[in-house]
Amino acid sequence: LYFDVAHHVDRIRIHSTFAPRPLTSSEMNKPAASKPLTHMTIWCEDLPWWPVVVRRKDGICCADIFHAIYDTYHQPLSDSDRECIPSKRIAGCEEAFKQRCKSADSLTAWEEAQGLRRVDLLKGKTMFVGLRRPALNQDQNRWVLQVCKPSS
């Protein structure tokens, strides 16, 4: 699975022995876990300020998770966000910001004019590796998002 959380869910691809391809509707609509879940809170250790909350009465599917991650981290940094985050951390995101803008589906200049987004604070660690299940003695609705830098 190739999911760069800096880019829209439409760009998710399956990489196998064949050419990369988009996920099918049935793949996107697969249940997110072996037992039906109606609520998940996803935490990324690199972005502790914004938990990703996923809810669906009839059971969460993979698409719900992908969209929730993208929607949460694609938000522009607000003034209140900037107050909570050390300025040194924000200053260190310039390279990731420029790279995201350059690889965006929209025009680079337009994307740059929108400013920093939450995802830029990942400093390029935007590849979805997976979700780590909670330990048995922990809240079973709290999952951990694992990300890494894209391989070159």
Short mmCIF file of C-alpha atoms in Angstrom, two decimals:
data_model
loop_
_atom_site.label_atom_id
_atom_site.label_comp_id
_atom_site.label_asym_id
_atom_site.label_seq_id
_atom_site.Cartn_x
_atom_site.Cartn_y
_atom_site.Cartn_z
CA LEU A 1 0.00 0.00 0.00
CA TYR A 2 1.38 3.40 -0.99
CA PHE A 3 -0.38 6.17 0.97
CA ASP A 4 1.40 9.47 1.33
CA VAL A 5 -0.66 11.21 4.02
CA ALA A 6 0.39 14.59 2.59
CA HIS A 7 -1.69 13.88 -0.51
CA HIS A 8 -5.34 13.12 -1.17
CA VAL A 9 -6.70 9.62 -0.69
CA ASP A 10 -7.29 9.38 -4.46
CA ARG A 11 -3.52 8.96 -4.85
CA ILE A 12 -3.34 5.78 -2.74
CA ARG A 13 -1.87 2.93 -4.76
CA ILE A 14 -1.25 -0.78 -4.37
CA HIS A 15 2.29 -1.70 -5.36
CA SER A 16 2.73 -5.35 -6.21
CA THR A 17 4.55 -7.31 -8.88
CA PHE A 18 2.41 -5.51 -11.44
CA ALA A 19 2.17 -1.79 -12.17
CA PRO A 20 0.88 0.34 -9.27
CA ARG A 21 -2.89 0.63 -9.29
CA PRO A 22 -5.57 2.46 -7.31
CA LEU A 23 -7.45 0.58 -4.63
CA THR A 24 -10.72 -0.89 -5.80
CA SER A 25 -13.99 0.11 -4.20
CA SER A 26 -14.18 -3.25 -2.43
CA GLU A 27 -10.63 -2.78 -1.05
CA MET A 28 -11.45 0.71 0.21
CA ASN A 29 -14.64 -0.56 1.82
CA LYS A 30 -13.06 -3.49 3.65
CA PRO A 31 -13.58 -3.46 7.41
CA ALA A 32 -10.70 -1.73 9.18
CA ALA A 33 -10.20 -4.55 11.68
CA SER A 34 -11.09 -8.19 12.14
CA LYS A 35 -13.83 -7.30 14.62
CA PRO A 36 -16.22 -4.45 13.73
CA LEU A 37 -15.19 -1.07 15.12
CA THR A 38 -17.50 1.93 15.35
CA HIS A 39 -15.02 4.33 16.96
CA MET A 40 -11.26 4.75 16.70
CA THR A 41 -8.89 7.40 17.93
CA ILE A 42 -5.59 7.40 16.04
CA TRP A 43 -2.51 9.06 17.49
CA CYS A 44 0.68 9.91 15.67
CA GLU A 45 3.63 10.31 18.02
CA ASP A 46 5.03 13.04 15.75
CA LEU A 47 1.74 15.00 15.78
CA PRO A 48 0.38 14.58 19.31
CA TRP A 49 -1.67 17.79 19.09
CA TRP A 50 -4.24 16.33 16.69
CA PRO A 51 -5.80 12.94 17.34
CA VAL A 52 -7.58 11.48 14.33
CA VAL A 53 -11.12 10.50 15.33
CA VAL A 54 -12.97 8.00 13.15
CA ARG A 55 -16.62 7.07 13.74
CA ARG A 56 -19.10 5.03 11.77
CA LYS A 57 -22.19 3.36 13.22
CA ASP A 58 -22.19 0.44 10.81
CA GLY A 59 -18.46 -0.28 11.16
CA ILE A 60 -15.32 1.60 10.15
CA CYS A 61 -13.80 0.68 6.80
CA CYS A 62 -10.34 1.40 5.39
CA ALA A 63 -11.57 4.41 3.41
CA ASP A 64 -12.90 6.01 6.61
CA ILE A 65 -9.45 5.80 8.16
CA PHE A 66 -7.60 7.09 5.10
CA HIS A 67 -9.96 10.06 4.74
CA ALA A 68 -9.86 10.89 8.45
CA ILE A 69 -6.04 10.90 8.49
CA TYR A 70 -5.85 13.09 5.40
CA ASP A 71 -8.60 15.48 6.55
CA THR A 72 -7.06 15.91 10.02
CA TYR A 73 -3.48 16.51 8.87
CA HIS A 74 -4.28 18.55 5.76
CA GLN A 75 -5.69 21.40 7.87
CA PRO A 76 -3.71 24.67 7.71
CA LEU A 77 -1.85 25.57 10.90
CA SER A 78 -4.08 27.95 12.82
CA ASP A 79 -2.92 30.70 15.15
CA SER A 80 -3.90 28.55 18.13
CA ASP A 81 -1.92 25.62 16.66
CA ARG A 82 1.13 27.88 16.37
CA GLU A 83 0.78 28.91 20.02
CA CYS A 84 0.91 25.27 21.19
CA ILE A 85 3.83 24.15 19.05
CA PRO A 86 7.41 25.25 19.72
CA SER A 87 8.47 27.82 17.11
CA LYS A 88 11.71 25.90 16.55
CA ARG A 89 9.64 22.87 15.49
CA ILE A 90 7.64 24.96 13.02
CA ALA A 91 10.79 26.59 11.61
CA GLY A 92 12.27 23.14 10.93
CA CYS A 93 9.42 22.22 8.57
CA GLU A 94 10.27 24.52 5.67
CA GLU A 95 11.84 21.81 3.50
CA ALA A 96 8.90 19.44 4.00
CA PHE A 97 6.49 22.30 3.22
CA LYS A 98 8.25 23.13 -0.06
CA GLN A 99 8.41 19.47 -1.10
CA ARG A 100 4.70 18.97 -0.39
CA CYS A 101 3.80 22.07 -2.38
CA LYS A 102 5.94 20.96 -5.32
CA SER A 103 4.37 17.49 -5.44
CA ALA A 104 0.77 18.63 -4.84
CA ASP A 105 -1.96 18.15 -7.44
CA SER A 106 -2.57 21.91 -7.46
CA LEU A 107 -0.24 24.66 -8.65
CA THR A 108 2.88 25.00 -6.48
CA ALA A 109 2.43 28.77 -6.03
CA TRP A 110 -1.20 28.35 -4.96
CA GLU A 111 -0.29 25.61 -2.49
CA GLU A 112 2.55 27.72 -1.05
CA ALA A 113 0.15 30.64 -0.60
CA GLN A 114 -2.07 28.40 1.57
CA GLY A 115 0.77 28.16 4.09
CA LEU A 116 1.94 25.43 6.42
CA ARG A 117 -0.36 22.51 7.08
CA ARG A 118 -0.29 20.13 10.01
CA VAL A 119 1.23 17.40 7.83
CA ASP A 120 4.32 19.57 7.26
CA LEU A 121 5.25 19.08 10.91
CA LEU A 122 6.01 15.45 10.05
CA LYS A 123 9.13 16.81 8.30
CA GLY A 124 8.72 14.49 5.34
CA LYS A 125 7.70 11.38 7.32
CA THR A 126 4.44 11.09 5.39
CA MET A 127 4.34 7.48 4.20
CA PHE A 128 1.67 5.41 5.91
CA VAL A 129 3.29 2.30 7.38
CA GLY A 130 0.25 1.10 9.27
CA LEU A 131 -1.71 1.29 12.48
CA ARG A 132 -0.43 -0.36 15.62
CA ARG A 133 -3.06 -2.03 17.73
CA PRO A 134 -3.33 -1.06 21.36
CA ALA A 135 -1.98 -3.44 23.99
CA LEU A 136 -4.62 -5.57 25.69
CA ASN A 137 -4.41 -3.51 28.88
CA GLN A 138 -4.96 -0.22 26.99
CA ASP A 139 -7.97 1.54 25.50
CA GLN A 140 -8.95 -0.67 22.55
CA ASN A 141 -10.20 2.34 20.58
CA ARG A 142 -6.80 4.11 20.67
CA TRP A 143 -4.50 3.18 17.79
CA VAL A 144 -1.05 4.46 16.83
CA LEU A 145 -0.30 5.72 13.32
CA GLN A 146 3.12 4.69 12.06
CA VAL A 147 4.74 6.80 9.34
CA CYS A 148 8.16 7.00 7.70
CA LYS A 149 9.98 8.96 5.00
CA PRO A 150 9.33 7.79 1.43
CA SER A 151 12.04 5.59 -0.02
CA SER A 152 13.90 7.24 -2.86
#
